[in-house]
PDB file of C-alpha atoms in Angstrom:
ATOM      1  CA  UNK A1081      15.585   8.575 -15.244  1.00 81.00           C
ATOM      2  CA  UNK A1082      13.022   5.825 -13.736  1.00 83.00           C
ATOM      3  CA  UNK A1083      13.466   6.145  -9.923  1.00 90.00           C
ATOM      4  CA  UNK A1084      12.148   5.047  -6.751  1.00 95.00           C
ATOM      5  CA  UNK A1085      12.944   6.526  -3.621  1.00 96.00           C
ATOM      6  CA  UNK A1086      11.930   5.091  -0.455  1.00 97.00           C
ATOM      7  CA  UNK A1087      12.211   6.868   2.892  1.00 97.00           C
ATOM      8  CA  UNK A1088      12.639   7.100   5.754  1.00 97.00           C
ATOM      9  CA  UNK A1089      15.610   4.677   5.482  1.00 95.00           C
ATOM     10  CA  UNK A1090      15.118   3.094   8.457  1.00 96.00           C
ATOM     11  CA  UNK A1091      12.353   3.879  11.622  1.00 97.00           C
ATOM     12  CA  UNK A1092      12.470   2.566  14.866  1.00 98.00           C
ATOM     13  CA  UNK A1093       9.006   2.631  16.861  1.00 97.00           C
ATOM     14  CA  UNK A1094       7.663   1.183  19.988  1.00 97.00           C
ATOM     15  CA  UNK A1095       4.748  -2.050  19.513  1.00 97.00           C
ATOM     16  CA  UNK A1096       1.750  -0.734  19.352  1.00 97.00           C
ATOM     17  CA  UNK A1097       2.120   2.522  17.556  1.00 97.00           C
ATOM     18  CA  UNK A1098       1.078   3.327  13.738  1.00 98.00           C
ATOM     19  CA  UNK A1099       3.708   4.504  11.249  1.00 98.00           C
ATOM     20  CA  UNK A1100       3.749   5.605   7.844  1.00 98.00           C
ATOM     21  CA  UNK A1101       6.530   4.736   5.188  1.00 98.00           C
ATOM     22  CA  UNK A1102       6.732   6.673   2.139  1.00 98.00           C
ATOM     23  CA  UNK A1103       8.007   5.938  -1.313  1.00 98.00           C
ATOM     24  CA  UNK A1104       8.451   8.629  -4.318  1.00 97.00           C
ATOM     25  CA  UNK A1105       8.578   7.388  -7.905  1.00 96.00           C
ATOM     26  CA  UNK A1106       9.753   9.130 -11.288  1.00 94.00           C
ATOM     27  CA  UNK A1107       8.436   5.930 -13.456  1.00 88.00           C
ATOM     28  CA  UNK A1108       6.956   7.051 -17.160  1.00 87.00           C
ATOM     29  CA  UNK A1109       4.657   5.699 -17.811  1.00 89.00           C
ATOM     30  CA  UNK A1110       3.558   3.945 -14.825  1.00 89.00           C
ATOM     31  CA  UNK A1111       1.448   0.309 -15.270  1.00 87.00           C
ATOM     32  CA  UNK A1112       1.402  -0.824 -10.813  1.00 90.00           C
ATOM     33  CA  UNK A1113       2.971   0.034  -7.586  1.00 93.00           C
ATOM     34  CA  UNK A1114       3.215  -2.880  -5.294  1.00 93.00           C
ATOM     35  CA  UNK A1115       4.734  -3.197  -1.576  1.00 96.00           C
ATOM     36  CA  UNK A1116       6.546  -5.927  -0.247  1.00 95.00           C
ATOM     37  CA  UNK A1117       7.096  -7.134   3.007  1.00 96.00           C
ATOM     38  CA  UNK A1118      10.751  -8.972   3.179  1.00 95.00           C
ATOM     39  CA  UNK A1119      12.012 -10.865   6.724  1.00 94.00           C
ATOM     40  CA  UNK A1120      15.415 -10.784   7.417  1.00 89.00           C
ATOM     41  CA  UNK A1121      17.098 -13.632   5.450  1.00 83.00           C
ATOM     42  CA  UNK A1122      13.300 -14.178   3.361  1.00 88.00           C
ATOM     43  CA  UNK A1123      12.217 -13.277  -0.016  1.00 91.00           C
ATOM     44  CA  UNK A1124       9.681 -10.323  -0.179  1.00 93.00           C
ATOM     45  CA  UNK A1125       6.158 -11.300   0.101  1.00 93.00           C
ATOM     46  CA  UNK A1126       3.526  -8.811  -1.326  1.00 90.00           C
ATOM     47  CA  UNK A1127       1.200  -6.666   0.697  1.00 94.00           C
ATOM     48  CA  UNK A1128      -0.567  -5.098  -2.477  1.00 91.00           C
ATOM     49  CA  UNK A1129      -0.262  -4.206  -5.788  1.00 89.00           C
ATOM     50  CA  UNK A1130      -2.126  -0.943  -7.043  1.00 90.00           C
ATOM     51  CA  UNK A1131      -2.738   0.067 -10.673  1.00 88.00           C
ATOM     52  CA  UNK A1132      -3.205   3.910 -11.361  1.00 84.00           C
ATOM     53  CA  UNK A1133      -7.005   4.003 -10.694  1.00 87.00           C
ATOM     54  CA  UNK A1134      -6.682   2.921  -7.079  1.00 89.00           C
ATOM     55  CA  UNK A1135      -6.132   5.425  -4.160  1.00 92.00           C
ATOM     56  CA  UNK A1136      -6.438   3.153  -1.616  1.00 95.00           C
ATOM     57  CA  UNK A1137      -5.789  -0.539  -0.769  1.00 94.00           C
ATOM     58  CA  UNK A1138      -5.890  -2.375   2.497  1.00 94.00           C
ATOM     59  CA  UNK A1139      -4.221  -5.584   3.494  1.00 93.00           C
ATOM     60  CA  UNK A1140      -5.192  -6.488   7.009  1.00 95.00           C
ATOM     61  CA  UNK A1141      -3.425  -3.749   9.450  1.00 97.00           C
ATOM     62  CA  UNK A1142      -1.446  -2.493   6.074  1.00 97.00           C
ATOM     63  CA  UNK A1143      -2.895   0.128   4.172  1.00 97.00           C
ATOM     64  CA  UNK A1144      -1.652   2.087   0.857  1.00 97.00           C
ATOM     65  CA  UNK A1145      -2.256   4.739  -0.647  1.00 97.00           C
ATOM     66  CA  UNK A1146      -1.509   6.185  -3.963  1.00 96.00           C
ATOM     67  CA  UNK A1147      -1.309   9.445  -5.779  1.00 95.00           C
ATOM     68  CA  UNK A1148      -0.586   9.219  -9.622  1.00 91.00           C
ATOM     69  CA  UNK A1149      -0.804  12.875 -10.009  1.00 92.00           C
ATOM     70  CA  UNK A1150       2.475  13.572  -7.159  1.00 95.00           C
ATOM     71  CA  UNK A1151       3.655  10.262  -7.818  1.00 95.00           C
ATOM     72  CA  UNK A1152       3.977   9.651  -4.426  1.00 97.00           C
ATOM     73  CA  UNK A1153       2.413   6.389  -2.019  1.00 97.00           C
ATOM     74  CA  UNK A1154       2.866   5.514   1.295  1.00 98.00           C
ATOM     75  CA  UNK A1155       2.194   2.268   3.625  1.00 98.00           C
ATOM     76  CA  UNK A1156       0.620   2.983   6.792  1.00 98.00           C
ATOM     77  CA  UNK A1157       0.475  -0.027   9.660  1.00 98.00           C
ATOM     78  CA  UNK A1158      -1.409   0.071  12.156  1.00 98.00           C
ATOM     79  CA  UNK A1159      -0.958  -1.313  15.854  1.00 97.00           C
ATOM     80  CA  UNK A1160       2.405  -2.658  14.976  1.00 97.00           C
ATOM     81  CA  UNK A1161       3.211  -5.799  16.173  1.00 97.00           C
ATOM     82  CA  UNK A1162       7.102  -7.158  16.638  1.00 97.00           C
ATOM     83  CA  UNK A1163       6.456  -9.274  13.317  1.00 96.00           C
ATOM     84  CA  UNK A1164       6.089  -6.359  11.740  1.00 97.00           C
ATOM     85  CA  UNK A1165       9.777  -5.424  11.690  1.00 98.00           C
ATOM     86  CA  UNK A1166      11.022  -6.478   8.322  1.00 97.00           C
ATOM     87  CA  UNK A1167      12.214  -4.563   5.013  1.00 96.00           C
ATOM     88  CA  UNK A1168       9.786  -2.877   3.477  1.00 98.00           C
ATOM     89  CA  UNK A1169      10.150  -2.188  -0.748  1.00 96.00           C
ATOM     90  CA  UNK A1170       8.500  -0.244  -2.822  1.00 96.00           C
ATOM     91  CA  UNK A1171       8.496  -1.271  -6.715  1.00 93.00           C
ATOM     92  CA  UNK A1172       7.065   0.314  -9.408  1.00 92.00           C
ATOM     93  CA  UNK A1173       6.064  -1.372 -12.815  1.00 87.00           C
ATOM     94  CA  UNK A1174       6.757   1.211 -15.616  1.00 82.00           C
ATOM     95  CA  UNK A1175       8.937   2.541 -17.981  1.00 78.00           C
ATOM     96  CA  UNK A1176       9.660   1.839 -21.764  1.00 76.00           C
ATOM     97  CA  UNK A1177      10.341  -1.810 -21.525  1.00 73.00           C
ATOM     98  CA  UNK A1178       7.655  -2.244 -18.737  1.00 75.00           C
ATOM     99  CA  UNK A1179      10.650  -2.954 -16.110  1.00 77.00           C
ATOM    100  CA  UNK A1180      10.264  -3.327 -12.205  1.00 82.00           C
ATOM    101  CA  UNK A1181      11.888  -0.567 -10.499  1.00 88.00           C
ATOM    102  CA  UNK A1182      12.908  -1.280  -6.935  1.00 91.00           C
ATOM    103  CA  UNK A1183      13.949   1.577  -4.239  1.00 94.00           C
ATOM    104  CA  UNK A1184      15.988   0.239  -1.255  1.00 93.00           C
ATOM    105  CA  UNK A1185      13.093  -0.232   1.405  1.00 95.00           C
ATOM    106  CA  UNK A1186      12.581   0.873   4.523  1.00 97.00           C
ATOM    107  CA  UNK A1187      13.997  -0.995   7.472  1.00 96.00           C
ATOM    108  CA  UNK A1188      11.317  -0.825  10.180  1.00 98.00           C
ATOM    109  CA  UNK A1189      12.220  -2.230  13.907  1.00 98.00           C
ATOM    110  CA  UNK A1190       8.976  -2.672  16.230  1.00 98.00           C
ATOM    111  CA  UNK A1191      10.381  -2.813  19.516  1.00 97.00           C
ATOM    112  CA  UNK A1192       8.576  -3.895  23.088  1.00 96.00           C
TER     113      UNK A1192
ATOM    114  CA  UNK B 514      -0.103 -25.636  -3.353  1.00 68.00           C
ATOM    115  CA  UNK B 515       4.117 -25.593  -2.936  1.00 80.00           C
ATOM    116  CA  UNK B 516       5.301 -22.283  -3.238  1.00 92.00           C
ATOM    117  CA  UNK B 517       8.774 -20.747  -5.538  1.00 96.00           C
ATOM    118  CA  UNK B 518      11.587 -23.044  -4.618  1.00 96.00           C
ATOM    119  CA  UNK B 519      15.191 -21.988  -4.971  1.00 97.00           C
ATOM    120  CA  UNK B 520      18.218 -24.134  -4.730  1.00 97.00           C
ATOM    121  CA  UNK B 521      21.004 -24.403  -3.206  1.00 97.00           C
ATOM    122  CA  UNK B 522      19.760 -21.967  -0.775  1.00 96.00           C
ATOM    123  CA  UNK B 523      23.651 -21.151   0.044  1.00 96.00           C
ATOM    124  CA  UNK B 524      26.816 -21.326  -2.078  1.00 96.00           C
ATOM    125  CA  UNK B 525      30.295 -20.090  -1.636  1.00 97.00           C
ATOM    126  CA  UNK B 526      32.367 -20.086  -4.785  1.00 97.00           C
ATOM    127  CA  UNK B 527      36.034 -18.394  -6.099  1.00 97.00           C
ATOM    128  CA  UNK B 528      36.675 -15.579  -8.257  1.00 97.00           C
ATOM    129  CA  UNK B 529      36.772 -17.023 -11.812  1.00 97.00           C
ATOM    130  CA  UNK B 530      34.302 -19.849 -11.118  1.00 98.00           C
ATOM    131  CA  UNK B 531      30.682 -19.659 -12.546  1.00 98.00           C
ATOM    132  CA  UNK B 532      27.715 -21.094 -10.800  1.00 98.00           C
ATOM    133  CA  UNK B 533      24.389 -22.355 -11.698  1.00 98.00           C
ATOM    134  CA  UNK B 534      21.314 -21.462  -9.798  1.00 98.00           C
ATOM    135  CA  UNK B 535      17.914 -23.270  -9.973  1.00 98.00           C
ATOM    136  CA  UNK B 536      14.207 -21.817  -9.707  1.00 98.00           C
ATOM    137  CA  UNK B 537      11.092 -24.203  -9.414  1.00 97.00           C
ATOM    138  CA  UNK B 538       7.878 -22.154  -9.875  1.00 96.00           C
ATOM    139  CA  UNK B 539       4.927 -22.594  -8.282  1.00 94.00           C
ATOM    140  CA  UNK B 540       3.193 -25.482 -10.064  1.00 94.00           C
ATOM    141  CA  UNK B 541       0.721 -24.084 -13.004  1.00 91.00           C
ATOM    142  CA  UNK B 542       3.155 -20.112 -13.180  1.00 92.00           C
ATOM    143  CA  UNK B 543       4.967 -19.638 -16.717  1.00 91.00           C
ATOM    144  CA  UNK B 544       6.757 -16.885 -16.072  1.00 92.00           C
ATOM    145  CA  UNK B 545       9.751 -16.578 -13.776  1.00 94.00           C
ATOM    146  CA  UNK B 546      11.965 -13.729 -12.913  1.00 93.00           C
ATOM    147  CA  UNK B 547      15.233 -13.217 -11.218  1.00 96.00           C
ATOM    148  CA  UNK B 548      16.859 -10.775  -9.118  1.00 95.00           C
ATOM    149  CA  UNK B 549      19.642 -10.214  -7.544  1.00 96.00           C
ATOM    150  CA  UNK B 550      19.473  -8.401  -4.109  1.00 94.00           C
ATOM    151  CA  UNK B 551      22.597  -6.559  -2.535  1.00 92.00           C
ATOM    152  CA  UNK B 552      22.795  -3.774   0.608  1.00 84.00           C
ATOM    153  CA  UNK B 553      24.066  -0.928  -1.506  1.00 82.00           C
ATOM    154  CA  UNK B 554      21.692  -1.265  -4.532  1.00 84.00           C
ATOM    155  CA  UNK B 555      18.928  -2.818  -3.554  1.00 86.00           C
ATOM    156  CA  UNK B 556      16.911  -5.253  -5.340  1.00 90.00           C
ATOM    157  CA  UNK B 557      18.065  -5.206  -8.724  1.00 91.00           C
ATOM    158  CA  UNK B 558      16.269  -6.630 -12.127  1.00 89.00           C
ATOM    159  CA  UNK B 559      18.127  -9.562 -14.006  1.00 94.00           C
ATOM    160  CA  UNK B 560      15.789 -10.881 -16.412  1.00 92.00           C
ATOM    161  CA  UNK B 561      12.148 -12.354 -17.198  1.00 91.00           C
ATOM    162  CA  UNK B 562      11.352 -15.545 -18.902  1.00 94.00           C
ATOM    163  CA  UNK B 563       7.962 -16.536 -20.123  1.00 92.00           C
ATOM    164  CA  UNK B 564       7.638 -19.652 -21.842  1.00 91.00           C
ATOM    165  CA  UNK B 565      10.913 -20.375 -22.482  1.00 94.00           C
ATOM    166  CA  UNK B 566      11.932 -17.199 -23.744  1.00 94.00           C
ATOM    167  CA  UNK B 567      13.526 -13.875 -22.644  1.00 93.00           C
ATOM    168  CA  UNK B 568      10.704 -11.372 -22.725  1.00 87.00           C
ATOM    169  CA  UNK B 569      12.916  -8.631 -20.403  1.00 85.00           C
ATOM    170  CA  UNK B 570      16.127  -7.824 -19.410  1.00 88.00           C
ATOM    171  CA  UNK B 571      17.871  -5.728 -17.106  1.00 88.00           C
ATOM    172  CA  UNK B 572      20.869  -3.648 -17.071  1.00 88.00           C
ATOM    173  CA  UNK B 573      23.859  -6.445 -16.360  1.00 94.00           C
ATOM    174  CA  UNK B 574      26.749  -7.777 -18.119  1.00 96.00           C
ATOM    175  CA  UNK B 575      26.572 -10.618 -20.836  1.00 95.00           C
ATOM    176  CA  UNK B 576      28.050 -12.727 -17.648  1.00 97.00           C
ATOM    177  CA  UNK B 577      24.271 -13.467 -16.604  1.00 98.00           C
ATOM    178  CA  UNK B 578      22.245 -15.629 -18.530  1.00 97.00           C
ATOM    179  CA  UNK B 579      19.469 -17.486 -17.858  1.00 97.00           C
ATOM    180  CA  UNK B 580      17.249 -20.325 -19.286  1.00 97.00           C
ATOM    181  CA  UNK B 581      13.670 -21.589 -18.776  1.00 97.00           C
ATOM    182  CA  UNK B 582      12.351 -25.176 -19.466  1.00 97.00           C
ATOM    183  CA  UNK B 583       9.376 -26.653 -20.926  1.00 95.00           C
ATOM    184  CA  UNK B 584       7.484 -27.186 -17.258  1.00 94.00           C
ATOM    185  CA  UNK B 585       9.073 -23.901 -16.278  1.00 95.00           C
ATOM    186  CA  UNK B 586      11.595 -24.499 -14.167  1.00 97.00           C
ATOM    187  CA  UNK B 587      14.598 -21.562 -14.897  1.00 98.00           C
ATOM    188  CA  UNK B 588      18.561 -22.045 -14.303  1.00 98.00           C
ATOM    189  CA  UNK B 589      21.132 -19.001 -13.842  1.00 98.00           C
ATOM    190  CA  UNK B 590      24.342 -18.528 -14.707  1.00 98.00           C
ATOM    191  CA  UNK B 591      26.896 -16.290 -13.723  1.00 98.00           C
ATOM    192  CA  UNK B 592      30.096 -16.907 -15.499  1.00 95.00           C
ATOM    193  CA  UNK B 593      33.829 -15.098 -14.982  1.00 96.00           C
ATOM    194  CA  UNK B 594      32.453 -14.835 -10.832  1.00 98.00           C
ATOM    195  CA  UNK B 595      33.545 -11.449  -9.520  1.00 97.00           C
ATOM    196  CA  UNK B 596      33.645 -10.316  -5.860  1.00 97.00           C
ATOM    197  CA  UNK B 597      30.617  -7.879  -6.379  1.00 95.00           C
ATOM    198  CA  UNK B 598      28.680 -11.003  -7.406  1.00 97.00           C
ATOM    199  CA  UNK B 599      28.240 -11.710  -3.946  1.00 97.00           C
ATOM    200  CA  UNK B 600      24.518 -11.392  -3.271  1.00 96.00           C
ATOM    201  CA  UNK B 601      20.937 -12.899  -2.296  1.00 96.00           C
ATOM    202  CA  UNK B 602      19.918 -13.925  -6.101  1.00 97.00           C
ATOM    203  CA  UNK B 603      15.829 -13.903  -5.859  1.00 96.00           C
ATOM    204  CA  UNK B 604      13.546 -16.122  -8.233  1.00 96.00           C
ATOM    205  CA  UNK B 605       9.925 -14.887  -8.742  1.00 94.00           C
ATOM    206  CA  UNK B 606       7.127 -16.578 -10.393  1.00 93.00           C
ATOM    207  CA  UNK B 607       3.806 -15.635 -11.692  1.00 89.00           C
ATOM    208  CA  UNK B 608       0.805 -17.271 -13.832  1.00 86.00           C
ATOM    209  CA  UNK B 609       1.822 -14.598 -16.701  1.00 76.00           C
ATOM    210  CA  UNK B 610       3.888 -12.332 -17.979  1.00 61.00           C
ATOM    211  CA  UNK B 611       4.575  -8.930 -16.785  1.00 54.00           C
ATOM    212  CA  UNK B 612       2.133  -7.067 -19.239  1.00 55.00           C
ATOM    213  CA  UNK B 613      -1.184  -8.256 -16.685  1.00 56.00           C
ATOM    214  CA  UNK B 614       0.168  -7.423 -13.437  1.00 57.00           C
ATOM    215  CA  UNK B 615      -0.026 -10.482 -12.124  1.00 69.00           C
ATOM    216  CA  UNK B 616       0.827 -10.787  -8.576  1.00 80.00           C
ATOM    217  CA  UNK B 617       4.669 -12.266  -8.308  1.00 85.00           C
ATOM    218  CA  UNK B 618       5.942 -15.112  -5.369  1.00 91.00           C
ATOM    219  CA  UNK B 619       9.279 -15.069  -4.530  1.00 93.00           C
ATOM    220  CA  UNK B 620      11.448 -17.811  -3.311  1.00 95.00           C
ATOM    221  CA  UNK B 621      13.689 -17.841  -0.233  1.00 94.00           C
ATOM    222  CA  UNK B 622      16.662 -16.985  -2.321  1.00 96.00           C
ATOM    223  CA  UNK B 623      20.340 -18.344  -3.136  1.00 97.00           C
ATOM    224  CA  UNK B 624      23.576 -16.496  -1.124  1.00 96.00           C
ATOM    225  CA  UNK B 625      25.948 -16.871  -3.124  1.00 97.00           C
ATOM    226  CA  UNK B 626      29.370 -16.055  -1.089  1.00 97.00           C
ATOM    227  CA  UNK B 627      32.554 -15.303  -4.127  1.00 97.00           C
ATOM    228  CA  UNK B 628      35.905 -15.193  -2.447  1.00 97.00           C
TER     229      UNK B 628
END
């Protein structure tokens, strides 16, 4: 089955400090992975969108990374700010029918 | 350039009722996607239309459908409302369809509220 699975659920860190979401995928076959950024009460706005041959992609203090062989990527920020705490989503393109699979995000809180 | 415009941004209807949701694009995009958003599952796949046609769908009843017009504006409908309707319902837009991995703008969203 074509899953994404996001964790941890939700993090809680201090302004100023780096942290590193995760996000596990059992797409077949995979096309992109993107993360989104989404504000409380906002639709999700894209950090970046990575296609199998890309490792790496950085986005300002945002940076992702990608391994096609595990299936696994993560988003690492950097300095985190207070507008930084938002829903973060992980979606894969893939599948049969090409279909965006979401998992549930990551709520992050950046606290002073 | 205006970005993905969604409207009304809240609604609040009965069990029973259907509703009608509108998606503008941004201006030059032919394909639009929507989405319907909830805090159990997630955001969740409804459809893709390109060019006025359905080029994906996801897994929901024949109770959402969707339409796209000739400048690419898209309307949904949820028919038969049910309590578990209630949700953020997300339009998307990009210049194609999902085959190039285009990038995808979303709009603020629709609450819809079913009592």
């Amino acid at each position: 089955k074509n899953q994404v699975e996001q964790s941890p659920q939700s993090l809680i860190i201090l302004e100023g400090k780096n942290c590193t979401l995760q996000c596990n995928y059992t797409v077949s076959p995979f096309s992109n992975l993107r993360w989104y950024k989404q504000d409380t009460g906002r639709g999700p706005v894209s950090l970046t969108i990575m296609t199998f041959s890309e490792n790496t992609k950085s986005n300002g203090r945002y940076t992702a990374t990608l391994d096609a062989d595990t299936k696994q990527s993560s988003l690492h920020i950097t300095a985190s700010q207070l507008s930084d705490s938002a829903s973060y989503i992980c979606v894969v393109r893939g599948g049969s029918q090409g279909n965006l699979i979401f998992g549930k995000g990551t709520k992050l809180s950046v606290k002073p | 350039k205006a970005g993905v415009t969604q409207t009304p941004r809240y609604l609040i209807k009965t069990r029973g009722q259907q509703v009608t949701l509108s998606c503008s694009p941004i201006s030059g995009h032919r394909s639009v996607s929507w989405y319907q958003q909830t805090p159990g599952q997630g955001l969740q796949f409804l459809f893709e239309y390109f060019s006025e046609t359905q080029r994906n769908k996801g897994n929901f009843p024949g109770r959402f459908s969707g339409r796209q017009f000739s400048n690419s504006r898209s309307e949904m409908n949820v028919s038969t409302l049910e309590l578990g309707d209630s949700a953020l319902y997300l339009c998307a837009s990009s210049l194609e369809n999902w085959v190039r991995s285009y990038e995808q703008y979303f709009g603020p969203g629709t609450r819809l509220t079913v009592t």
